[in-house]
CSV table of C-alpha atoms in Angstrom, one decimal:
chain,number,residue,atom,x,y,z
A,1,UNK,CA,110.0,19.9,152.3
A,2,UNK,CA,110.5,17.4,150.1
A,3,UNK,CA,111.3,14.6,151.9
A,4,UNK,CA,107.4,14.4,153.3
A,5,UNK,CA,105.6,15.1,150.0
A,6,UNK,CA,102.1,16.4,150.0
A,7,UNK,CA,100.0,13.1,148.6
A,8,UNK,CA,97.4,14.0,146.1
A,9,UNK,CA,94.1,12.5,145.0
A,10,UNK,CA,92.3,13.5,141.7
A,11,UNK,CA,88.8,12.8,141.1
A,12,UNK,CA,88.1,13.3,137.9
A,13,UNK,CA,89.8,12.6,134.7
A,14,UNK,CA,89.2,16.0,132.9
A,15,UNK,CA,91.3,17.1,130.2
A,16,UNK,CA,92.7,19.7,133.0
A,17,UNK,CA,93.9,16.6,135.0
A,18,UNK,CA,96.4,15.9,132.9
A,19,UNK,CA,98.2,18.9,133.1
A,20,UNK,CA,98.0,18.6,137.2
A,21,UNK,CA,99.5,15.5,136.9
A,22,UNK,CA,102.4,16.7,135.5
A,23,UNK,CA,102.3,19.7,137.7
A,24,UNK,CA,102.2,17.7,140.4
A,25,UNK,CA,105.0,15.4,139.3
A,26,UNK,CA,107.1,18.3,139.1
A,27,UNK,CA,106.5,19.9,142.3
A,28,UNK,CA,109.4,19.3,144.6
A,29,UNK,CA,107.0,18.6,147.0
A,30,UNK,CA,103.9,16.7,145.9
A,31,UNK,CA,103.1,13.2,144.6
A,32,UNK,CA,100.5,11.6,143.1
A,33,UNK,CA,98.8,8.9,145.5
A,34,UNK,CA,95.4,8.0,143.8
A,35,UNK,CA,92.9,8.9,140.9
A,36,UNK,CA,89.4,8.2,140.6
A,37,UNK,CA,87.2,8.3,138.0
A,38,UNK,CA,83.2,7.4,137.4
A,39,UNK,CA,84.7,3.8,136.1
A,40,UNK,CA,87.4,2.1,137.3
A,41,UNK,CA,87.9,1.5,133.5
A,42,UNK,CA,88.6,4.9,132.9
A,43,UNK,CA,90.6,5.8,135.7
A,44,UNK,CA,92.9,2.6,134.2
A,45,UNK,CA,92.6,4.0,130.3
A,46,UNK,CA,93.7,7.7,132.0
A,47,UNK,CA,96.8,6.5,133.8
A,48,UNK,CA,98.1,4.3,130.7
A,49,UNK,CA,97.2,7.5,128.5
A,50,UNK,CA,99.3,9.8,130.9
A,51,UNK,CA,102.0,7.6,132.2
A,52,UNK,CA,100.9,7.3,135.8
A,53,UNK,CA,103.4,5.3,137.8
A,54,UNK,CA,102.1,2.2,139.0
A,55,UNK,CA,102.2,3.0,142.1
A,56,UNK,CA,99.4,5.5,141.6
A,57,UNK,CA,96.1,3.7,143.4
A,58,UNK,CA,93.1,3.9,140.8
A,59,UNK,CA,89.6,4.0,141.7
A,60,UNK,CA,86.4,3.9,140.2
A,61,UNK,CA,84.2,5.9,142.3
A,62,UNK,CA,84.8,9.7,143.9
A,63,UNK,CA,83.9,8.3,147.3
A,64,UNK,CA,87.2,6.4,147.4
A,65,UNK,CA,89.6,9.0,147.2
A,66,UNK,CA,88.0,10.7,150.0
A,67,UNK,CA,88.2,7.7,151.8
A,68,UNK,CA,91.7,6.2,151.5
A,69,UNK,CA,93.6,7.9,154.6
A,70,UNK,CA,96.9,8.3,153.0
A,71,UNK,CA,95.4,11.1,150.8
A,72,UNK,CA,96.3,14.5,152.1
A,73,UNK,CA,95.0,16.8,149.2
A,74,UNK,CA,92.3,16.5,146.6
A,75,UNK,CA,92.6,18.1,142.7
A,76,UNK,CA,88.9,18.6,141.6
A,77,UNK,CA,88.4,19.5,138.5
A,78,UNK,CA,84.9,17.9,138.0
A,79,UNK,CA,82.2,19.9,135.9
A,80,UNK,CA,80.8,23.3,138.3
A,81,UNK,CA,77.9,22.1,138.7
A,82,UNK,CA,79.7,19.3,140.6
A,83,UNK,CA,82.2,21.2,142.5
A,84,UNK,CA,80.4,22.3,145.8
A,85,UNK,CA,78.8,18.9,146.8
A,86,UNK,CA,82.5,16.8,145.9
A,87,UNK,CA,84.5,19.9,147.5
A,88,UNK,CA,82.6,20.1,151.1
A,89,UNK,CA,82.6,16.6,151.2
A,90,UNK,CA,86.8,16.3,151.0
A,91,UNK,CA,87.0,19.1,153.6
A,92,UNK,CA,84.3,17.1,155.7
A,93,UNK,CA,87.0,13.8,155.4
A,94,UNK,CA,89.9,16.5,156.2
A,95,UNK,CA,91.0,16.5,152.5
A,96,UNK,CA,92.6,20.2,151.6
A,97,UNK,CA,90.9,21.5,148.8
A,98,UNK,CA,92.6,22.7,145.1
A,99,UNK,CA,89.6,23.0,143.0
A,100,UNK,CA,89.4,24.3,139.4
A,101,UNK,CA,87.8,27.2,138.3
A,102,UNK,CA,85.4,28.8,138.2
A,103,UNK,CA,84.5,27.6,141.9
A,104,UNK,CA,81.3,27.3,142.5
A,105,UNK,CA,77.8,28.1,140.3
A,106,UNK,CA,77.8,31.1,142.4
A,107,UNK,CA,79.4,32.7,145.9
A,108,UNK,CA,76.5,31.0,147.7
A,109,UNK,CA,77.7,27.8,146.3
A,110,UNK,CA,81.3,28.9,147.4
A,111,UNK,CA,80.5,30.0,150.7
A,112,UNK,CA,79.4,26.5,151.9
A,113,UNK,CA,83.0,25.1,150.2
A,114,UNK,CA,84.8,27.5,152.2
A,115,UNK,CA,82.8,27.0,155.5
A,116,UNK,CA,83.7,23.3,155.1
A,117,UNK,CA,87.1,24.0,154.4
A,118,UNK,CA,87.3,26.4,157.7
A,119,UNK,CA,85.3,24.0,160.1
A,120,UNK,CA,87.9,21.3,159.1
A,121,UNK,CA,91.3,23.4,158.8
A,122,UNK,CA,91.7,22.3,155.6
A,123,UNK,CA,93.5,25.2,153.0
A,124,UNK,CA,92.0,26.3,150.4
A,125,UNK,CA,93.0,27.4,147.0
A,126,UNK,CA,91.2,27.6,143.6
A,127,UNK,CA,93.2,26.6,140.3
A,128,UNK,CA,94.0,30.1,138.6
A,129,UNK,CA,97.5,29.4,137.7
A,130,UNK,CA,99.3,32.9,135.9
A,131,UNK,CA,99.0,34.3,139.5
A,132,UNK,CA,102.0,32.0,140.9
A,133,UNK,CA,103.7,32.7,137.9
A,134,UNK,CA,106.8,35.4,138.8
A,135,UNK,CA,105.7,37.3,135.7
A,136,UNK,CA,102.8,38.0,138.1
A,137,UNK,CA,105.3,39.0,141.0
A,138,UNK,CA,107.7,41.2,138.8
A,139,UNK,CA,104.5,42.7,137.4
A,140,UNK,CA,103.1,44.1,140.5
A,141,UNK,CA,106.3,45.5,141.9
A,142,UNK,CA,106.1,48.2,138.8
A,143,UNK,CA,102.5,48.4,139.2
A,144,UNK,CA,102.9,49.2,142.9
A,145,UNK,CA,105.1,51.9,142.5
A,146,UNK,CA,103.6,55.0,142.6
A,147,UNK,CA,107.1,57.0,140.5
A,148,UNK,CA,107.3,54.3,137.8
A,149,UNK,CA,103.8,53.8,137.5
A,150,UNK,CA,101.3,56.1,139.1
A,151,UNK,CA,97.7,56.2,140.1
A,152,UNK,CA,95.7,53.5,138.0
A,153,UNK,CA,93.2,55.0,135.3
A,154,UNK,CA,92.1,52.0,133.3
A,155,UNK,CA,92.2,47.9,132.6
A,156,UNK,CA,91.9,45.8,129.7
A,157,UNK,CA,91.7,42.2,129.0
A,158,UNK,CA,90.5,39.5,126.1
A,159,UNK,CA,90.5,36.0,127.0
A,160,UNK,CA,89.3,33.7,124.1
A,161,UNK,CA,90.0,30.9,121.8
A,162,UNK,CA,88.6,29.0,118.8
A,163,UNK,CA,88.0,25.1,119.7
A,164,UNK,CA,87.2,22.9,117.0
A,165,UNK,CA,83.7,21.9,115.9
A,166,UNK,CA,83.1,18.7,118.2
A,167,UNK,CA,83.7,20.9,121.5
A,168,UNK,CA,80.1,23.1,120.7
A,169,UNK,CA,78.3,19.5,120.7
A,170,UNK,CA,80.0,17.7,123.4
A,171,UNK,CA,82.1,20.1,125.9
A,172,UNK,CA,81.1,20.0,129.6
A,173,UNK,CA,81.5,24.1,129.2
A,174,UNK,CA,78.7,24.2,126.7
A,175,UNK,CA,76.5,22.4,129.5
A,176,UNK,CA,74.1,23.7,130.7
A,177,UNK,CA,73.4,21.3,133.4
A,178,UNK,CA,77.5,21.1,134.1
A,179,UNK,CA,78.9,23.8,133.0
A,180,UNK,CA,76.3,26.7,132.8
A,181,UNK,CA,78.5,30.1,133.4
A,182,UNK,CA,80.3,29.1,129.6
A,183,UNK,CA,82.9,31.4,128.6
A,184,UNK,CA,82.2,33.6,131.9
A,185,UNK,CA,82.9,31.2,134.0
A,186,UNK,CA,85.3,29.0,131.9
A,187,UNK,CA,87.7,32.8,130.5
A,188,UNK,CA,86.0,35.6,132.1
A,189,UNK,CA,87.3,34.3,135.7
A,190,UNK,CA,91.1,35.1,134.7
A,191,UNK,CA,90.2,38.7,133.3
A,192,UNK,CA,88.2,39.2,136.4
A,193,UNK,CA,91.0,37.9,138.6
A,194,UNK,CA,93.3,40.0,136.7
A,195,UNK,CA,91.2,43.1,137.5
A,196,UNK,CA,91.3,42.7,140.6
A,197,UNK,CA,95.0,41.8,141.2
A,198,UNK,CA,95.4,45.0,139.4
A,199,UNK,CA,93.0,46.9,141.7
A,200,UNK,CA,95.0,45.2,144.8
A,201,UNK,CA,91.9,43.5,145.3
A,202,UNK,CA,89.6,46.2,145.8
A,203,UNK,CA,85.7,45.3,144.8
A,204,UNK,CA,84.4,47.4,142.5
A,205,UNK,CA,81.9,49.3,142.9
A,206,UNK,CA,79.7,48.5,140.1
A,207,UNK,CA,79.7,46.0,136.7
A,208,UNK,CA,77.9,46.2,133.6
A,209,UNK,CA,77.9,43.7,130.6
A,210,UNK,CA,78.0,44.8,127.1
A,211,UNK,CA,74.8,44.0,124.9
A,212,UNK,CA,77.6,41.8,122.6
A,213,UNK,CA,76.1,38.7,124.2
A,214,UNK,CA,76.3,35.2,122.5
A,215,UNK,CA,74.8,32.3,123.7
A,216,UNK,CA,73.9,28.7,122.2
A,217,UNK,CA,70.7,27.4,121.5
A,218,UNK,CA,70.6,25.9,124.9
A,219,UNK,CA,71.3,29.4,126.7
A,220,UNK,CA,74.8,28.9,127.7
A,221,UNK,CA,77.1,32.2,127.2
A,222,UNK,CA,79.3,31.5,124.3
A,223,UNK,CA,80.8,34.9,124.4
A,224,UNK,CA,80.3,38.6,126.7
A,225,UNK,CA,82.0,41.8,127.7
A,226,UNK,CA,81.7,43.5,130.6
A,227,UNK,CA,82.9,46.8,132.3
A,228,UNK,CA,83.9,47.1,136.1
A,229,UNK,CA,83.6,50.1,137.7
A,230,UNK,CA,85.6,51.8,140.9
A,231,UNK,CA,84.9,55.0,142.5
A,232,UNK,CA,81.7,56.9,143.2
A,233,UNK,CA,82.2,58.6,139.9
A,234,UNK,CA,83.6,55.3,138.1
A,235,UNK,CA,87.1,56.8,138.1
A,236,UNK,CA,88.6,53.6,137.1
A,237,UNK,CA,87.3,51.1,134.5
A,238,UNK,CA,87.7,47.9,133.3
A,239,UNK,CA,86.9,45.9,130.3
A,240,UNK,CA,86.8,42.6,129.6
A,241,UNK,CA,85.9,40.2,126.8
A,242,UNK,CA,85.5,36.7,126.4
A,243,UNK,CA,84.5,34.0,124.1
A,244,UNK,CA,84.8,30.6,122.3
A,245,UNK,CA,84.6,32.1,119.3
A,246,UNK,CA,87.7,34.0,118.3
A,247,UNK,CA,91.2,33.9,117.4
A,248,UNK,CA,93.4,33.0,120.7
A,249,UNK,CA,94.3,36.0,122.9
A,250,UNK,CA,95.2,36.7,126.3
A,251,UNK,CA,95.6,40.0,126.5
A,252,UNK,CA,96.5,42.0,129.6
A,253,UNK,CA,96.7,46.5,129.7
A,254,UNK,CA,97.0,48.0,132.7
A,255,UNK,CA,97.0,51.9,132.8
A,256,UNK,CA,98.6,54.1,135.0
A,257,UNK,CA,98.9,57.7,135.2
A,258,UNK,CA,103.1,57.5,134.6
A,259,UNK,CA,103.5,54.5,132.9
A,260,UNK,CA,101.4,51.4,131.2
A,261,UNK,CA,102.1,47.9,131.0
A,262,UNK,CA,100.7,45.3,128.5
A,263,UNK,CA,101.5,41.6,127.9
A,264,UNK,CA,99.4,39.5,125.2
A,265,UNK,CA,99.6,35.6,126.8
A,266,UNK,CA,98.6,36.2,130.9
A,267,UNK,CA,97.0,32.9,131.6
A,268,UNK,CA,98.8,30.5,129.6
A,269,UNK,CA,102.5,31.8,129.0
A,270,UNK,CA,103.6,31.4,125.2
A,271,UNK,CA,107.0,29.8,126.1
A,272,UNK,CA,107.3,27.9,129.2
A,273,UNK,CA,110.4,28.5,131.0
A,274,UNK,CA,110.1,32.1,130.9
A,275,UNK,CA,107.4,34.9,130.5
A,276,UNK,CA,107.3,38.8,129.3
A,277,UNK,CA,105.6,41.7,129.5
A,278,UNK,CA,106.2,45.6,127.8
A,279,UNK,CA,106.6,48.3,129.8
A,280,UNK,CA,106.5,52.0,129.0
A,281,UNK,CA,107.1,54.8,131.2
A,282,UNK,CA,106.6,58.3,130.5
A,283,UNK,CA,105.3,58.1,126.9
A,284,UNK,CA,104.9,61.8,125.2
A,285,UNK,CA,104.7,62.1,121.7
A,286,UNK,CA,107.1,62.9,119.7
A,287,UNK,CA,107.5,66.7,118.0
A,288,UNK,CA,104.4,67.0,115.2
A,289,UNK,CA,103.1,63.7,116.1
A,290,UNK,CA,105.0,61.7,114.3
A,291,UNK,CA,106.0,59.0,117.1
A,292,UNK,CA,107.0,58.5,120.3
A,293,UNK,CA,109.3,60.1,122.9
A,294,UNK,CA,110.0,56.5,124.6
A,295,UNK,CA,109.9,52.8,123.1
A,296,UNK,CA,108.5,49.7,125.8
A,297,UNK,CA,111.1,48.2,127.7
A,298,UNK,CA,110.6,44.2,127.2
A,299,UNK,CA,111.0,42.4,130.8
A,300,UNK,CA,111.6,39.0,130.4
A,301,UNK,CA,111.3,36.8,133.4
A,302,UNK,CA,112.4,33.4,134.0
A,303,UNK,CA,110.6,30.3,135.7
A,304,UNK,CA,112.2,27.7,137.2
A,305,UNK,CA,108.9,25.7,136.8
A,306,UNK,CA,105.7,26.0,134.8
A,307,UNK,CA,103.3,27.8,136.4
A,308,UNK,CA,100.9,25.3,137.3
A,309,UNK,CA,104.0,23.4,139.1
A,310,UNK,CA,104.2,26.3,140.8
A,311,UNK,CA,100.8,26.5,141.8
A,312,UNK,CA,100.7,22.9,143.0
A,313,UNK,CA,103.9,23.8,145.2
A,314,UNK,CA,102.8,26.6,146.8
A,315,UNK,CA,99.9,25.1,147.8
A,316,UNK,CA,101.1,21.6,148.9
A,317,UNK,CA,103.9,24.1,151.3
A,318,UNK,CA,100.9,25.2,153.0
A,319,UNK,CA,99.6,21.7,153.0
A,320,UNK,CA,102.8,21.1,155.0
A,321,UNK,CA,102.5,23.6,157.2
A,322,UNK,CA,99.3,22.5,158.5
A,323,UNK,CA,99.9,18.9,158.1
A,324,UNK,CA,103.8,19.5,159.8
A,325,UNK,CA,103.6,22.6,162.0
A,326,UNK,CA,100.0,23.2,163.2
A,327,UNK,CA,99.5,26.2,160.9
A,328,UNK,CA,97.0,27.9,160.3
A,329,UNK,CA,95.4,27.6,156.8
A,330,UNK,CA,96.4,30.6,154.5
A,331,UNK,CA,93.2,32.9,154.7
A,332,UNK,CA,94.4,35.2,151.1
A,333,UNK,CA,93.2,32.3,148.5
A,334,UNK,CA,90.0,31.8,149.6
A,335,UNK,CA,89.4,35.5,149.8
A,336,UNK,CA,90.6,36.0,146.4
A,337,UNK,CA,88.4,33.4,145.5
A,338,UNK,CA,85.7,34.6,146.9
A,339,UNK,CA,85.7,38.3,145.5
A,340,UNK,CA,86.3,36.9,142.2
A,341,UNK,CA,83.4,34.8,142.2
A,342,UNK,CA,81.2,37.7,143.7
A,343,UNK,CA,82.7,39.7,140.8
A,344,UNK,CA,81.3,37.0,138.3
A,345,UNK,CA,78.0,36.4,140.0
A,346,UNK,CA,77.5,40.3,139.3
A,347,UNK,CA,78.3,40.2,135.7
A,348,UNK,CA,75.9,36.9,135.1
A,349,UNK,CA,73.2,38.9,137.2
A,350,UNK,CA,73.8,41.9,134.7
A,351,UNK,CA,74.1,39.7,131.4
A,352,UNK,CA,70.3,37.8,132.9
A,353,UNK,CA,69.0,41.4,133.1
A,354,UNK,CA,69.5,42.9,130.0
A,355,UNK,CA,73.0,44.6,130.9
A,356,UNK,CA,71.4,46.2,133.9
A,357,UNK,CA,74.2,48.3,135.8
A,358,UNK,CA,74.9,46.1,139.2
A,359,UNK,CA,76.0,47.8,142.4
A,360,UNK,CA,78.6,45.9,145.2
C-alpha cells in the first residue's frame, strides 16, 4: 500500500495542521503533495516553521489545492464556520474529505458535506483521533462482553484545559463568527463521541444541559455540562463537562452492571507509544466497609504509531481502495459523524433554551 501513497493537500495552516503533517509523514501510506494558505507568504513561513520537504507545492489561495490534479485527499482544518462551503467544494473536484472537528455549524451544514461526498464517491471521515487508537479497540472488546462487563448503567466524561490569556482574545474557538459552538464544539464533540461509542452508537433518546453555563461577553460557550439520556425511563445516563477554563482532564467512566472501566487521558494519550486504562471487575466491598474486595487491573496497550498517524492511515487505505480497487467509500464514518453532530446540535438547542429537556 505504500508504494502508491495517498497524496494530501492541506488548506489551512491551523495550529492542528501541524500535527497532520507529521501524521501524515508517518503514515506508511500518505504523503504530503501541497499546502495552501490565505497568503502564499504564509503557506512559505508554515513549511520553513514545520520542516516541509521541498518538494511540498505551496499555494496561496484554497482554490489551488482543489485544483491541482495530483491531489487525492484534502486535510481541512479551517475555522467551522468555514468547513461546509471548502468541504463540498473538494468533494465537487473529487477530493476525499478528512475534515476536523466539530464538522459542521450544525447536521444541516453536515448533511450537504456528506451529500457532496456521496454524489462524488469521495470517503469521508471527520478528525476525532482516540477512536483509531487500539486503546479504543482493546476497550470495547471488555465493554462488549456481556460476563466481564455486563449491561451498561452509566457514562462519564470531562474534557477541558486552561490556555493562556492571549487565546480568550484572539482564538478562532472564541469566534463567534468562526468558531461559534466554543468548548461544545471544540471538547464536548469527543465526550459525545465517546458516549456514543460506548452506547454502540445508539442515539439517545433525550439531552439536557446543566444550568453551569459559561459564555464570553460575545456569547460564545466557554464552558457546559450536559446529560444524555437512553431508554423510555432514561435507564442509562451520561454526563459530560467541558470547558476552557479548568485544569487539563480527559476523563473517561464507563459503567457496567459487572465491571467498570475508567481512563483519565482519552483524546490525547499521556505517553505516546502506548495508552492505559483501569479495569475492575466484580468490585464488593470489603468486610465492615473498610475497602475493597478487588483492586483495577491496569491494561496497558501499545501503539505502533500515534494515534493521529493512525487516523491518517486508515483513512488514506480507504482512499486506496477507491482510488485502486473501485471500492466503495466506507459508509461507518460519516454515520458516526453524523449522529455525533445531531447529538451536539441537541445539546446547543437545550443550552439556547434554558436547559430545556430535547427529545431524538
Amino acid at each position: 500500500m505504500g508504494h502508491d501513497p495517498v497524496r494530501f493537500g492541506i488548506i489551512g495552516c491551523a495550529g492542528i495542521a501541524r500535527k497532520l503533517c507529521r501524521a501524515i509523514a508517518l503514515a506508511p501510506n500518505a504523503t504530503l503533495h501541497a499546502l495552501a494558505s490565505r497568503s502564499i507568504e504564509k503557506a512559505r513561513s508554515f513549511a520553513a516553521a514545520n520542516g516541509l520537504s521541498g518538494a511540498v507545492k505551496l499555494y496561496g489561495s484554497y482554490g489551488d489545492v482543489l485544483d491541482d490534479p495530483l491531489v487525492d485527499a484534502v486535510y481541512l482544518p479551517l475555522p467551522t464556520s468555514l468547513r461546509a462551503a471548502w468541504a463540498v467544494s473538494a468533494a465537487r473536484k473529487g477530493k476525499h474529505v478528512l475534515l476536523e472537528k466539530p464538522t459542521a455549524v450544525d447536521a444541516a451544514e453536515l448533511d450537504r458535506i456528506l451529500e457532496a461526498c456521496e454524489a462524488s464517491g469521495v470517503q469521508f471521515m471527520d478528525g476525532t483521533m482516540w477512536l483509531h487508537h487500539p486503546r479504543t479497540e482493546k476497550m470495547m472488546e471488555i465493554v462488549s462482553d456481556p460476563g466481564r462487563f455486563g449491561e451498561l448503567n452509566s457514562i462519564n466524561s470531562m474534557s477541558m484545559f486552561t490556555p493562556s490569556g492571549e487565546f480568550f482574545e484572539n482564538n478562532i474557538r472564541v469566534k463567534p463568527d468562526l468558531d461559534s459552538l466554543g468548548a461544545l464544539g471544540d471538547l464536548g464533540w469527543y465526550c459525545i463521541s465517546a458516549f456514543l461509542w460506548a452506547a454502540c452508537y445508539k442515539l439517545p433518546s433525550a439531552v439536557s444541559a446543566l444550568p453551569d453555563v459559561t459564555r464570553n461577553s460575545a456569547g460564545v460557550i466557554l464552558s457546559c455540562s450536559a446529560v444524555l439520556y437512553w431508554g423510555s425511563a432514561h435507564e442509562t445516563a451520561a454526563t459530560f463537562h467541558c470547558s476552557f477554563l479548568a485544569h487539563v482532564s480527559m476523563d473517561f467512566a464507563i459503567i457496567g452492571s459487572n465491571g467498570s472501566l475508567h481512563l483519565k487521558d482519552f483524546t490525547i494519550p499521556i505517553e505516546e507509544g502506548s495508552a492505559s486504562f483501569e479495569f475492575t471487575p466484580g468490585a464488593k466491598f470489603a468486610d465492615l466497609h473498610i475497602g475493597w474486595n478487588v483492586k483495577p487491573e491496569r491494561v496497558l496497550v501499545p501503539t505502533e504509531l500515534p494515534q493521529e498517524a493512525l487516523m491518517v492511515r486508515e483513512f488514506a487505505s480507504l482512499v486506496q481502495g477507491i482510488r485502486n480497487s473501485g471500492c466503495s467509500p466506507e459508509r461507518k464514518w460519516p454515520e458516526i459523524s453524523r449522529k455525533t453532530q445531531l447529538v451536539l446540535d441537541a445539546v446547543k438547542k437545550s443550552i439556547d433554551g434554558g436547559c430545556i429537556l430535547v427529545h431524538l
